[in-house]
Each structure stands twice: as structure tokens, then as C-alpha cells.
Coordinates of C-alpha atoms and ligand atoms in Angstrom, one line a residue:
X1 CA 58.5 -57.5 -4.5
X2 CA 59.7 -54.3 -2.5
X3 CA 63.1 -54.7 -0.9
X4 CA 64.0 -52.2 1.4
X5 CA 68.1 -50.2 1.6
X6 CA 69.4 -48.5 4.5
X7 CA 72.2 -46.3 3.8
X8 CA 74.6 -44.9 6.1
X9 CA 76.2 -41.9 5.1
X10 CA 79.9 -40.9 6.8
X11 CA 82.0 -38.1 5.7
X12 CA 82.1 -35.5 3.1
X13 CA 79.6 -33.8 0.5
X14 CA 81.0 -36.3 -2.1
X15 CA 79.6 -39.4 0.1
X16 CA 76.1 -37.7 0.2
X17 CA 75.9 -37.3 -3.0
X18 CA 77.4 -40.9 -3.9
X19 CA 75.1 -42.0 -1.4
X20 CA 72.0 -40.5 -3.0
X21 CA 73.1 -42.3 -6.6
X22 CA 73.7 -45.7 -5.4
X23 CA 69.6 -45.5 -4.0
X24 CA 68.9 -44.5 -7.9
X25 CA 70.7 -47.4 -9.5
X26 CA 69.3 -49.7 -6.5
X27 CA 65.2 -48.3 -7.1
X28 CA 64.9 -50.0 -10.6
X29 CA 66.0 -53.6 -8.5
X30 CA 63.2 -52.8 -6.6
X31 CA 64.9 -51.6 -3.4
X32 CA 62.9 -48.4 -1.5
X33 CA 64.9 -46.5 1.2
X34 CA 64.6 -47.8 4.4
X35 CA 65.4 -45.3 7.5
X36 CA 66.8 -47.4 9.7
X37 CA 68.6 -50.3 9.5
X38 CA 66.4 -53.1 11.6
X39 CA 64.4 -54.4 8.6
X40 CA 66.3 -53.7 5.6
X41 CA 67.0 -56.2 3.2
X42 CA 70.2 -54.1 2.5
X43 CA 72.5 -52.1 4.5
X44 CA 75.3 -50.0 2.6
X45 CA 78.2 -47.9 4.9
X46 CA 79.6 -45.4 2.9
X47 CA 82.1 -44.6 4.3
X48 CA 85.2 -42.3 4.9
X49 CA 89.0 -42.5 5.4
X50 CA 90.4 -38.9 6.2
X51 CA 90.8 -39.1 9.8
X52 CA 91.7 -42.2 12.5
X53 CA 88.5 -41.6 14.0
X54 CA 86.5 -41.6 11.1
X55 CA 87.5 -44.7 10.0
X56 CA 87.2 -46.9 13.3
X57 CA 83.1 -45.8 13.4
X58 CA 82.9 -48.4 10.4
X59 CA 84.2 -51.0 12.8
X60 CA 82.0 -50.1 15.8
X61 CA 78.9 -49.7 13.2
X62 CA 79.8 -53.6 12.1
X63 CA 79.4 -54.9 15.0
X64 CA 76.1 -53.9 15.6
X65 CA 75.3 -54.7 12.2
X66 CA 76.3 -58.4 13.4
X67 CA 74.7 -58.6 16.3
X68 CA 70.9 -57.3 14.5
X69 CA 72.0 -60.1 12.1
X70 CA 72.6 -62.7 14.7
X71 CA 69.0 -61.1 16.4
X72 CA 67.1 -61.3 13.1
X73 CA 68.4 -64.8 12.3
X74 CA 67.0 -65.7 16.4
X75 CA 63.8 -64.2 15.8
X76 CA 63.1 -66.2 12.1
X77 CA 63.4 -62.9 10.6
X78 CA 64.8 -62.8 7.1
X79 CA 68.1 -61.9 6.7
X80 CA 70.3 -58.9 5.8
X81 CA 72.6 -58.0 3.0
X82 CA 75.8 -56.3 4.9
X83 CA 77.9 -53.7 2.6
X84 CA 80.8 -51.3 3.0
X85 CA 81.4 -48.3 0.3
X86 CA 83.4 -45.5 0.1
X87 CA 86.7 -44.5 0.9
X88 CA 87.4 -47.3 3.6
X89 CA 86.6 -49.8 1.1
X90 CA 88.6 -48.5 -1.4
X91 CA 91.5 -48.8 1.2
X92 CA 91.2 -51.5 2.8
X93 CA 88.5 -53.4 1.3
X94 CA 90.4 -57.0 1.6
X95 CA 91.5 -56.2 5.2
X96 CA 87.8 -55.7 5.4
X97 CA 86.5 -58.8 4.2
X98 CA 89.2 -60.8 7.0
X99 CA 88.7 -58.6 9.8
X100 CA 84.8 -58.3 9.5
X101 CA 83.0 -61.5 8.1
X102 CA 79.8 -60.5 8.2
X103 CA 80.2 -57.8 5.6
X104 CA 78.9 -59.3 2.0
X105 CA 80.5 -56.9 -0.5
X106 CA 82.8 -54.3 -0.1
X107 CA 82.9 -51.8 -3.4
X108 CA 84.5 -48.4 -3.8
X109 CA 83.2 -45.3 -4.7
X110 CA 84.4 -45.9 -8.5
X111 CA 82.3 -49.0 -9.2
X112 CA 78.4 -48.4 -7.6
X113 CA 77.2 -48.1 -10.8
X114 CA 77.9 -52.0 -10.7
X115 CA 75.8 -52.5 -7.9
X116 CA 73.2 -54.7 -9.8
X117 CA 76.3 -56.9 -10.7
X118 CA 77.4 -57.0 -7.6
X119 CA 74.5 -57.9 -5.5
X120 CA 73.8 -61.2 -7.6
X121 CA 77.2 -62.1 -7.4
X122 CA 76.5 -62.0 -3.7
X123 CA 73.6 -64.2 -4.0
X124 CA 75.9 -66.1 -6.2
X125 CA 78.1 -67.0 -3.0
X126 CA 75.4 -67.2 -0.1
X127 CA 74.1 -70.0 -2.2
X128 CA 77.2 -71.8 -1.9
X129 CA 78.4 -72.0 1.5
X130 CA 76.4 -69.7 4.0
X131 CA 79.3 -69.6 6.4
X132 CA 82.9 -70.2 4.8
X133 CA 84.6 -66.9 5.5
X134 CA 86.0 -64.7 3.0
X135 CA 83.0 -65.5 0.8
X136 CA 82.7 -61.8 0.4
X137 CA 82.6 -60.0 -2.7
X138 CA 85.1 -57.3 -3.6
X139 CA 85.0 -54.3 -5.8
X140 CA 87.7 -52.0 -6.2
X141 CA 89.0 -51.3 -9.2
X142 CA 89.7 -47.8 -10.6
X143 CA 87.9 -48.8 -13.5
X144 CA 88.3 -47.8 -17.1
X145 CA 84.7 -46.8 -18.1
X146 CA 83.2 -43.8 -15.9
X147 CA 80.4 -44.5 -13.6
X148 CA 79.3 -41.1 -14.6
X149 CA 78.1 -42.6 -18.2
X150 CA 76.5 -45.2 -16.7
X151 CA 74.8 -44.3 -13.8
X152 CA 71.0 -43.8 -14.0
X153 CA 69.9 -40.2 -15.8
X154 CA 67.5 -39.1 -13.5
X155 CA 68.1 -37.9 -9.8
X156 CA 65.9 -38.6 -7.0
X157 CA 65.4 -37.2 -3.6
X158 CA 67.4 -34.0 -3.4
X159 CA 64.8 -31.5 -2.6
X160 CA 65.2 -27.6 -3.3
X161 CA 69.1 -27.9 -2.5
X162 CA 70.8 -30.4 -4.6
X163 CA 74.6 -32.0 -4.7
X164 CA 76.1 -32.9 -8.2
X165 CA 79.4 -33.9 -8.4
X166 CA 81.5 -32.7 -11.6
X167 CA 85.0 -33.1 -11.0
X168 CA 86.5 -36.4 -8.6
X169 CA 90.1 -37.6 -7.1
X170 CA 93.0 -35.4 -6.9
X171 CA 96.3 -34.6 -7.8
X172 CA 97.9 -32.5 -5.2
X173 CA 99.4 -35.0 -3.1
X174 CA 99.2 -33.1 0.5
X175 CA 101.5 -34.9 2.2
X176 CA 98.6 -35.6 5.3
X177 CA 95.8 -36.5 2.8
X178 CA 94.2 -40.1 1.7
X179 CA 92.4 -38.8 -0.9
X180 CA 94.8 -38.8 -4.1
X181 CA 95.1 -42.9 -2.9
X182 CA 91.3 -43.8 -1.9
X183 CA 89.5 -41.2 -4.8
X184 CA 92.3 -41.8 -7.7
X185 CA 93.7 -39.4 -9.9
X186 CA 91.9 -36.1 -11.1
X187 CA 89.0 -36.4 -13.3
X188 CA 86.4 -33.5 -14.5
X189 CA 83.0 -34.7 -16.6
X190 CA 82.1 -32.7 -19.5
X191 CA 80.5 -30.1 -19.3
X192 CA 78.0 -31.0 -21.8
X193 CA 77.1 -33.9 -19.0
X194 CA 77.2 -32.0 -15.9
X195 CA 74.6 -29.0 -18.0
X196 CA 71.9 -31.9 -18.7
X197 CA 72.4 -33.1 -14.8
X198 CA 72.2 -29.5 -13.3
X199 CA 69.1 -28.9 -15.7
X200 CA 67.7 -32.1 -14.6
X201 CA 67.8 -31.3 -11.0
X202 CA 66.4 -28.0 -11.5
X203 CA 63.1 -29.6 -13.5
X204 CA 62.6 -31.7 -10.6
X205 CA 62.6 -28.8 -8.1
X206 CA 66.4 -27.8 -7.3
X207 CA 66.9 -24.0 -6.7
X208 CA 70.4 -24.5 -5.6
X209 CA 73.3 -26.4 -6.7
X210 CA 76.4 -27.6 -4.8
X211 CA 79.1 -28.7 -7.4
X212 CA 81.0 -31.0 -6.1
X213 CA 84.9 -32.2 -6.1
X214 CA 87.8 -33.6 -4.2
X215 CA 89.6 -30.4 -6.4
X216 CA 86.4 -29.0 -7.9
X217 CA 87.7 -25.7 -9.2
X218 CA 90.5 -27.8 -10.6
X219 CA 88.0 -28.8 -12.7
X220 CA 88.8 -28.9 -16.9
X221 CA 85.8 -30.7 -18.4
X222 CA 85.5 -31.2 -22.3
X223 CA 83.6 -28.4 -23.4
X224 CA 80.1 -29.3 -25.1
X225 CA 81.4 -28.5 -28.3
X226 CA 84.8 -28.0 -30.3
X227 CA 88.1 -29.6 -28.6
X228 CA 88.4 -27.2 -25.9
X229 CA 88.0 -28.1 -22.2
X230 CA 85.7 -25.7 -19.5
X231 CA 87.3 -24.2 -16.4
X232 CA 84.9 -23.6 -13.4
X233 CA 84.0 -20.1 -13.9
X234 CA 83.3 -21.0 -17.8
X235 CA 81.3 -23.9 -16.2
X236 CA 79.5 -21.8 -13.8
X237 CA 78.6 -19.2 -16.2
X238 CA 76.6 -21.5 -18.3
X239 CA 74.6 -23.1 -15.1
X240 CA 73.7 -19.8 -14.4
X241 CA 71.6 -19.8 -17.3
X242 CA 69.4 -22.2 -16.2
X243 CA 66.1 -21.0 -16.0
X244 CA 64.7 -21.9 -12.2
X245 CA 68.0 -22.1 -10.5
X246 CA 69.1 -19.7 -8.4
X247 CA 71.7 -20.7 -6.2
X248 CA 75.2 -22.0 -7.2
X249 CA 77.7 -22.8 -4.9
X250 CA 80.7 -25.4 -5.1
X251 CA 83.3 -27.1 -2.8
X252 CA 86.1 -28.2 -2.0
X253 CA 88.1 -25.9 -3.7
X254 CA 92.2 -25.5 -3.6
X255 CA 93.8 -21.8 -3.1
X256 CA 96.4 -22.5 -6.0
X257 CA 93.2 -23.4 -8.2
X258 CA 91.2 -19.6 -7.9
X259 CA 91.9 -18.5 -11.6
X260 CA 90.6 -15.2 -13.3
X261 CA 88.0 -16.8 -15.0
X262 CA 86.6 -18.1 -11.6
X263 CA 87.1 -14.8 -9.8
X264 CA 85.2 -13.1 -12.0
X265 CA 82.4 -15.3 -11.9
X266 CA 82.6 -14.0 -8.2
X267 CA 81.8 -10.5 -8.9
X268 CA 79.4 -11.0 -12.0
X269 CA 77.0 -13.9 -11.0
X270 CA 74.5 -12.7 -8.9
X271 CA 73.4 -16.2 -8.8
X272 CA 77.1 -17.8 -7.2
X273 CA 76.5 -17.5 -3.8
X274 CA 78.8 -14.9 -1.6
X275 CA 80.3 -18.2 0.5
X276 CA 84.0 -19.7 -0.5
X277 CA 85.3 -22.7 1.7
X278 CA 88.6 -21.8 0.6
X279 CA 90.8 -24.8 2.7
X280 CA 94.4 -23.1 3.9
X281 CA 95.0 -25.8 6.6
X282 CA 97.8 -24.0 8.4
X283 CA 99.4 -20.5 8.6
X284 CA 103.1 -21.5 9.0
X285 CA 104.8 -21.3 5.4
X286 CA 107.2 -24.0 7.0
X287 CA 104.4 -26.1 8.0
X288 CA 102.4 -25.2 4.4
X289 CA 105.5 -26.8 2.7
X290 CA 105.7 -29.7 4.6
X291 CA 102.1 -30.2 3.7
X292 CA 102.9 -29.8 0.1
X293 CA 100.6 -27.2 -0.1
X294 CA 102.1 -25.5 -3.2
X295 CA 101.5 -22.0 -1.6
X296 CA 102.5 -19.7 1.0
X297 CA 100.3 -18.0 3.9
X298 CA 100.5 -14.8 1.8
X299 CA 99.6 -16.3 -1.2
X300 CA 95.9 -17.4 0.6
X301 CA 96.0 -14.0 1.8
X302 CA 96.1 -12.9 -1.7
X303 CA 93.8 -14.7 -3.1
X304 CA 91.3 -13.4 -0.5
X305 CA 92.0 -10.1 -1.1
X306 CA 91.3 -10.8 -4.8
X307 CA 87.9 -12.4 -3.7
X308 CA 86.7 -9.9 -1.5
X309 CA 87.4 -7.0 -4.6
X310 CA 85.7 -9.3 -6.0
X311 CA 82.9 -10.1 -3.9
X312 CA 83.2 -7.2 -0.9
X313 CA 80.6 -9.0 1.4
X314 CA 81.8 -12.6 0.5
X315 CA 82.2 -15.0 3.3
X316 CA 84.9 -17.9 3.7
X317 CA 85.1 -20.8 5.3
X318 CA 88.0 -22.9 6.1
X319 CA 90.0 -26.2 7.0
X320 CA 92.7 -26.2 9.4
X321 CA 94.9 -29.2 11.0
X322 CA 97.0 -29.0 14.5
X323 CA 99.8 -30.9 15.3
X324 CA 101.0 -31.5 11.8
X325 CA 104.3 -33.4 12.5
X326 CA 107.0 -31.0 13.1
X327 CA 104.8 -27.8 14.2
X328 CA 105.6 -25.8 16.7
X329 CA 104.5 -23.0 19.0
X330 CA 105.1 -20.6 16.6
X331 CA 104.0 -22.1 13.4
X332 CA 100.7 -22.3 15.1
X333 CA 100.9 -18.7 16.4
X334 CA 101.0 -18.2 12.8
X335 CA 97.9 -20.4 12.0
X336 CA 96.1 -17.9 14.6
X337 CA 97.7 -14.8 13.3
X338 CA 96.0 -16.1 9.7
X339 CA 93.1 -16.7 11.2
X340 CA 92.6 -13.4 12.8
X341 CA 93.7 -11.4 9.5
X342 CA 91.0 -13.2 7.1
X343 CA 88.3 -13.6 9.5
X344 CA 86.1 -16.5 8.8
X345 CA 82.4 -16.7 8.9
X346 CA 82.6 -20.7 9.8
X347 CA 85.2 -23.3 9.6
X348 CA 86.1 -27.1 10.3
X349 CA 89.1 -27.8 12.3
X350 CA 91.0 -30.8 13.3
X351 CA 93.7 -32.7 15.4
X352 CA 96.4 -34.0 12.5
X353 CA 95.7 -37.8 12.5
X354 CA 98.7 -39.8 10.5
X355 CA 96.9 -42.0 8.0
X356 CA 98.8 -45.5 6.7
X357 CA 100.4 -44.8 3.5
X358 CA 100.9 -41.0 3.3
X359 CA 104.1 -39.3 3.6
X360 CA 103.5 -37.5 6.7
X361 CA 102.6 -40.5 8.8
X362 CA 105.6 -41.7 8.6
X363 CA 107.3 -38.5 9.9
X364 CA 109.5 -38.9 13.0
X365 CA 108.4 -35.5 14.9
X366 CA 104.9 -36.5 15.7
X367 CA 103.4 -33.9 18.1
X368 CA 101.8 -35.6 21.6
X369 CA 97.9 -35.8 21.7
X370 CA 98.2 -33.1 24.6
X371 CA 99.7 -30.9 22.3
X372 CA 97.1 -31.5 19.7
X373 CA 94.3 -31.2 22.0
X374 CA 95.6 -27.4 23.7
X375 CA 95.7 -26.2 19.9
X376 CA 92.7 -27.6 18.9
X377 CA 91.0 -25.8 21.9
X378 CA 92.2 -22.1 20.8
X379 CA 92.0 -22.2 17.6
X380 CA 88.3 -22.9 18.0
X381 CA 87.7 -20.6 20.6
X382 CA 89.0 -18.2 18.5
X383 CA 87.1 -19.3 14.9
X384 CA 83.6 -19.9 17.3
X385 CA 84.4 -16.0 18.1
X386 CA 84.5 -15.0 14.7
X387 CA 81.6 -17.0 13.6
X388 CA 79.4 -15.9 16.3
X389 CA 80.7 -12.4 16.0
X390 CA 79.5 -13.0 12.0
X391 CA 75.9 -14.2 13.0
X392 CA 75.7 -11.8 15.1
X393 CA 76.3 -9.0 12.5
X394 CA 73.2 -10.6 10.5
X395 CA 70.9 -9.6 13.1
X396 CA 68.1 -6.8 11.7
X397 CA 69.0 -8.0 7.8
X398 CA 66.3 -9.0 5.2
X399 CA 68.4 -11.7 3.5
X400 CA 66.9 -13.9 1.0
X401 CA 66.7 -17.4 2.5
X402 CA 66.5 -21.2 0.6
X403 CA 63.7 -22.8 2.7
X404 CA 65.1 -26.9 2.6
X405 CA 63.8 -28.4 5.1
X406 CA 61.4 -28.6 8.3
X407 CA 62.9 -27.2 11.1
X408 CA 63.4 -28.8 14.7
X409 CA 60.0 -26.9 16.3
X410 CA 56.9 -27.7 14.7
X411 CA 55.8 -25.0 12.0
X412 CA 59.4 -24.1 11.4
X413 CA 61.3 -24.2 8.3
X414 CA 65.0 -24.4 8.1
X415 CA 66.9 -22.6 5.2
X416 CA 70.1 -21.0 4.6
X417 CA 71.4 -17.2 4.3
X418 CA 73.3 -16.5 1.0
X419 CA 75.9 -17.0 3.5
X420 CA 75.3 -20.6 4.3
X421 CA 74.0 -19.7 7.7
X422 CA 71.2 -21.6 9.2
X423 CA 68.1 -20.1 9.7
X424 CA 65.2 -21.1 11.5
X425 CA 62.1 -19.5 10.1
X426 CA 58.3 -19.9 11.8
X427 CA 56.5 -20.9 7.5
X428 CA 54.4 -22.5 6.4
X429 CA 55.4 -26.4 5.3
X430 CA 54.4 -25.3 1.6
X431 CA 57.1 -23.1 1.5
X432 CA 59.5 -25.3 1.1
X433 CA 61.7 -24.7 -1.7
X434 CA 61.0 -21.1 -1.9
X435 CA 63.4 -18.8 -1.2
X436 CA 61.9 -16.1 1.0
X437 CA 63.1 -12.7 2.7
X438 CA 63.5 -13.7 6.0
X439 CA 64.4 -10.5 8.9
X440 CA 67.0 -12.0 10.7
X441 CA 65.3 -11.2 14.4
X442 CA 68.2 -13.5 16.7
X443 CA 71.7 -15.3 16.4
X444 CA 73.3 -18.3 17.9
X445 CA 76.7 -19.8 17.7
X446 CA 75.9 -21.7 14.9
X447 CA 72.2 -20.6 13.1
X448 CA 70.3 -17.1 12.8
X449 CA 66.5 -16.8 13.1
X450 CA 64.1 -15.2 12.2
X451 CA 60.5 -14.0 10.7
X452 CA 59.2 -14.0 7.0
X453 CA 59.5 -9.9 6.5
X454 CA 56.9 -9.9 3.6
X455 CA 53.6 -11.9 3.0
X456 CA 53.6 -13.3 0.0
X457 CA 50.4 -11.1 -0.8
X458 CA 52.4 -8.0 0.1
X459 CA 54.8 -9.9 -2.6
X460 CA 52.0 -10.5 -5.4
X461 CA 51.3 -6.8 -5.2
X462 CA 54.9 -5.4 -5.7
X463 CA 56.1 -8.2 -8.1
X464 CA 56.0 -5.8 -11.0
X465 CA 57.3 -2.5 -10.0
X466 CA 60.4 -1.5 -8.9
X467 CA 60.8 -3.4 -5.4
X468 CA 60.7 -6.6 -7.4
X469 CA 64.4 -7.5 -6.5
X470 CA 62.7 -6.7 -2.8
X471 CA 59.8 -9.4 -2.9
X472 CA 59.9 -12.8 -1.7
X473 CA 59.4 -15.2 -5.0
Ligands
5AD1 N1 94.4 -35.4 9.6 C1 93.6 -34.4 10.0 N2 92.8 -33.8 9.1 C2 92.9 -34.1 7.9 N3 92.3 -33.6 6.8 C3 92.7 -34.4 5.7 N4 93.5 -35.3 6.1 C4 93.7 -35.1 7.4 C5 94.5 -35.8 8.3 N5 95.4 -36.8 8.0 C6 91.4 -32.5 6.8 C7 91.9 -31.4 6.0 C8 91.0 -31.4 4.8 C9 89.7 -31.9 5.4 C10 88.7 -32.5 4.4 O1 90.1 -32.9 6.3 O2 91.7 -30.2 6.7 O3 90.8 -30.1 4.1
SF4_2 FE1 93.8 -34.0 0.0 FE2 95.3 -31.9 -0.6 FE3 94.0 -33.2 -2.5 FE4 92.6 -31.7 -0.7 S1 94.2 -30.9 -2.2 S2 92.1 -33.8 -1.4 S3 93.8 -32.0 1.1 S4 95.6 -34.1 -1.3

């Protein structure tokens, strides 16, 4: 019989991608994708620890899972499996189980592949008493076998732009960060592994890849033959040669992590996208050290440099946090005096939020929430400046565009510059996939549009002379 799973996603890249593997290994149970919670059989939260805020939506989305239990169980209506996975889990997971009892298992992102496992166990204990609490089941170990090997081969459901995660957990031990605690210590696949995953993706219709990782140019994955291990750019060189994809991109990357190797891959692969979100966090060297960044602000400015000889018409993207403990006025000044030097084409920033067990939240010289919030405001006044100010630079370019999705008007596609801009494009639905010349005609704050600037008979007819590199695929 069909069972239906509604999975909601919170959080980074890594999530979506989990997220899109734990549907595989539920499909051969039986379980189709749901999209909305109300009649699913199962509901997983995957969910995310970085920030206060983040964290406290799991709560608030539990109590409404309860109360559509409590409705369903009114109306005669069968009832619901209630799950929480990710990085909350994997923190908290027995807290979880007391301060939530509706929730049935709790798993972290090291164990879905054990989801089969861990639903019958479920069944195991609703069969026994239906209400005794902490009859929940808990997963999560840092196990010794890799999910990776055992997690179904093929990939469903990720369209023309796909996520595949190659490296996971880090090492760096920022002192603000939950990660090196929730995601475990640093761990790259093979290489041999993430080549047939990458080639897979592309057979069922991928033209771009996101690698993904906590760390990802951190990565040092056994190479597929001999003893040696892969760095990215080795890595990345070898996807490129897989016929049908075009697009490579990856993320999150670490400044201290941008070897040769990988900056070379920069200015010979036509195919690695001109975009780097290159995380600096802060431009105070004080503040940096605090953080345990393991750099300098002139080291990041550096490594741009490097990039851009590199890449001239790269773009970068970046994390920053305010109100770090201890930062003041004029380590901030130098956060905006970074940001104004590099210029950024997008960027994600946030209020410092002290996390339980790290070593900065238990720092003395918290900064007040008013603080926070006044830094917060001109730093993104001034990065909305300079991404606007980059959009707006687009306007009048043919730039090849990645059609993904539809768009929000009818008869529109969305895609994405080379640039990871947003575009809205008036195409046909069967476009989708294709990557198109698109003339950018308009730019927002936050997404370009603009027409198709050749018709794909116009294409047919050029395809084999010189304007080739010209013509829409
Ligand atoms: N408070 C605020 N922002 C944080 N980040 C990570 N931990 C914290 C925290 N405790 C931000 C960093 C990181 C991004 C994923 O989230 O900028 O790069
Ligand atoms: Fe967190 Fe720092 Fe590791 Fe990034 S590098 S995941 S910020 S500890």
C-alpha cells in the first residue's frame, strides 16, 4: 500500500540534500512524497542547530504537529508518524524525546540510511503502550560504517540542478560554530564514489552540480586508484569530464582551504562556475582570532586577489556575524571596511547567537541585542548596495542561464546567471533544463530578468559555425 512522507527541510544545502536521500531510502518502503503535512503517514523535520532562532522553529513546528495529531485522532483519521532529523537531533535528541512527546523517533544526520530500521522499531513500541512517554526511539550515534555506502544508488528528484554532498563535519573548531559537535569530525568520500554519483545525476538529467560540505574544499577523498587521496581541484577536474554536465559549483568552502590546485581549477574550467561563497565572518583580525578563524583579514584579502587573477569576472559571496562577544565599534568598522574592499555580489549575514556548548557562548563580553541589531542594519544596507549595484551591472548582457524551475508568473521560467543570480525568463515549460542565452532586460535587489536572445531555430542554424559558443544549446 502507498504511504505518504512529508519532509520539512530547515537550514543549509547539506539538509536539502540529506533531505532528498532519506525520500530515496523511504520510496522502496513504499512511502511517496507528500506536500504537506495534513495526511501524511510520516512527517520528518530536518532540522538545523546554527542559530537560537533556528532551532526554536522545531519547537513551534511540534506543536502544530500535535495538535493535527490530536485533530486527526478526533476526526477517526489514521494517525501520523512524528520525526525529528538533522542537527537538532543530533544535539539534543534525548532532551527532545522529554520535552516533546509526540515526536516518535529522533535520528541524526549520520544514521538515515537506518530509517527502515528505525521505523519498525517505532511500530515496535506503539504496539506496546500507545501513551507511556519516552517511548520514543533514538538515533544518534556517529556510527562506524558510512551512510554514504549504504544509502540507495540512484538519486531522485533533483531536476537540472542537483546537490551531492562529498565531503561532511569539520575540524576547524570556530569558536561560535555547532557544527564540529552536531556533524562530527571531517570526512571526504572517495572520489571513485562521488564520480559514479555525479555521473549518475547527470544521466538522469543534472546539468549542474553543487558539491557539497560542512569544509568541502577541505576535501581529501581516496583517489579512485593507487593510495593517494584527491584534493578538490583534482576532484573537480575529473567531474568536468562528464559528458552532459555543464555546471560545477561547490560550497561551503574555508579561506585557509583555497590551495593551488583549486585555484587553478578557477582559471582553467570553463565549466566551474565564476561564483565563490568564500565565508570571512568578520573583518577585525582581533575579532578573526577570537573566532579561531586561523587567518587574518589580509589573508581573505589575498586569497581574493588570487581568485580574481584567476577568474577576473568571478563573483563572491559571503558569511558575516555581528556582535561576536567582545566586538567593538571598531572591529566592526573593520568588518565594513572588508566589505567595501572585496565587494560582494550577494551575502548572508547574521546577529552572533551564543549556542550551548561552544566556547564563545560562554564568553563574558556578550554584546546587547541593540547592539547587534544597529550592526546588523548597516552592514546590510551596505552588502544590499553592492548586490544591487552588481545586478544592476548585468543589465544589457547575453549570459548563459540554467532554466530550473517555473517561475512565479505563468509562462516563466526561473534560472540562474553563471553568477548565481536569479533570473526570470518569459520560456517555454519545455525548456526546462536547458541552459539558454537569456538578455538580461531589468534588475531587482535580489533577481535579473529578462528575454530568450536567440530562438532556438536561430540556434539550429548557427550550431556549426563559428558562433557555436554563441548559441543557446
Ligand atoms: N551565530 C551566528 N551565526 C552563526 N553562524 C554559525 N554559527 C553562528 C552563530 N553561533 C553563521 C556563520 C556561518 C553560517 C553558516 O552561519 O556565518 O558561516
Ligand atoms: Fe563552523 Fe568554522 Fe567549521 Fe565553518 S569552518 S563549519 S564556521 S567550525
Amino acid at each position: 500500500m502507498t504511504k505518504t512522507v512529508y519532509i520539512k527541510t530547515y537550514g543549509c544545502q547539506m539538509n536539502v540534500y540529506d533531505s532528498a536521500r532519506m525520500a530515496d531510502v523511504l520510496a522502496p518502503l513504499g512511502y511517496a512524497p507528500a506536500e504537506d503535512p495534513e495526511g501524511a503517514d510520516l512527517v520528518i523535520l530536518n532540522t538545523c542547530h546554527i542559530r537560537e532562532k533556528a532551532a526554536e522553529k522545531v519547537y513551534s513546528e511540534l506543536g502544530r504537529l500535535r495538535d493535527l495529531r490530536e485533530s486527526r485522532a478526533r476526526a477517526g483519521a489514521p494517525d501520523m508518524t512524528i520525526a525529528v532529523a538533522g542537527c537538532v537531533a543530533q544535539a539534543e535528541g534525548d532532551v527532545m524525546l522529554r520535552r516533546a512527546p509526540q515526536v516518535d523517533l529522533v535520528f541524526g544526520p549520520q544514521t538515515y540510511h537506518r530509517l527502515p530500521e528505525l521505523l519498525a522499531k517505532v511500530r515496535r513500541a506503539r504496539s506496546g503502550s500507545r501513551t507511556a512517554p519516552g517511548r520514543g526511539v533514538l538515533d544518534i550515534e556517529f556510527p562506524m560504517e558510512s551512510k554514504f555506502d549504504l544509502l540507495p544508488e540512484t538519486m531522485t528528484g533533483q531536476g537540472p540542478s542537483a546537490f551531492l554532498s562529498i565531503q561532511e563535519g569539520c575540524d576547524k573548531f570556530c569558536t561560535f560554530c555547532v557544527v564540529p559537535y552536531t556533524r562530527g569530525a571531517e570526512f571526504s568520500r572517495p572520489a571513485g564514489a562521488v564520480i559514479a554519483e555525479a555521473e549518475g545525476l547527470a544521466a538522469a538529467g543534472a546539468r549542474e552540480i553543487t558539491l557539497l560540505g560542512q569544509n568541502v574544499n577541505a576535501y581529501r577523498g581516496d583517489a579512485p586508484a593507487g593510495s593517494r587521496t584527491w584534493g578538490l581541484g583534482r576532484l573537480i577536474r575529473r567531474l568536468a569530464e562528464i559528458p552532459g554536465l555543464d555546471r560545477l559549483r561547490y560550497t561551503t568552502s574555508h579561506p585557509r582551504d583555497m590551495d593551488d590546485e583549486l585555484l587553478e581549477a578557477h582559471g582553467e574550467l570553463d565549466k566551474l562556475m565564476p561564483y565563490l561563497h568564500l565565508p570571512v565572518q568578520s573583518g577585525s583580525d582581533g575579532i578573526l582570532a577570537a573566532m579561531n578563524r586561523r587567518h587574518g583579514a589580509d589573508d581573505y584579502r589575498r586569497v581574493v586577489e588570487r581568485l580574481r587573477r584567476a577568474r577576473p569576472d568571478i563573483a563572491l559571496s559571503s558569511d558575516f556575524i555581528v556582535g561576536f562577544p567582545g566586538e567593538t565599534d571598531r572591529d566592526f568598522a573593520e568588518t565594513l571596511r572588508l566589505v567595501t574592499d572585496i565587494g560582494y555580489a550577494q551575502a548572508y549575514s547574521f546577529k552572533y547567537s551564543a549556542r550551548p556548548g561552544t566556547p564563545a557562548g560562554a564568553l563574558e563580553a556578550q554584546i546587547p541585542e541593540a547592539v547587534k541589531a544597529e550592526r546588523l542594519a548597516s552592514l546590510q544596507s551596505l552588502l544590499d548596495a553592492q548586490q544591487e549595484g552588481f545586478n544592476q551591472s548585468s543589465v544589457g548582457q547575453a549570459m548563459p542561464v540554467l532554466l530550473e524551475r517555473p517561475g512565479r508568473k505563468a509562462g516563466q521560467l526561473l534560472g540562474r546567471s553563471p553568477y548565481m543570480q536569479a533570473v526570470h525568463v518569459a520560456a517555454p515549460a519545455h525548456y526546462r533544463g536547458r541552459i539558454v542565452k537569456v538578455r538580461i532586460a531589468a534588475a531587482g535587489p535580489k533577481s535579473l530578468s529578462g528575454v530568450l536572445a536567440e530562438k532556438p531555430a536561430v540556434a539550429r542554424r548557427w550550431a556549426s559555425g563559428a558562433a557555436a559558443a554563441e548559441v543557446a544549446p
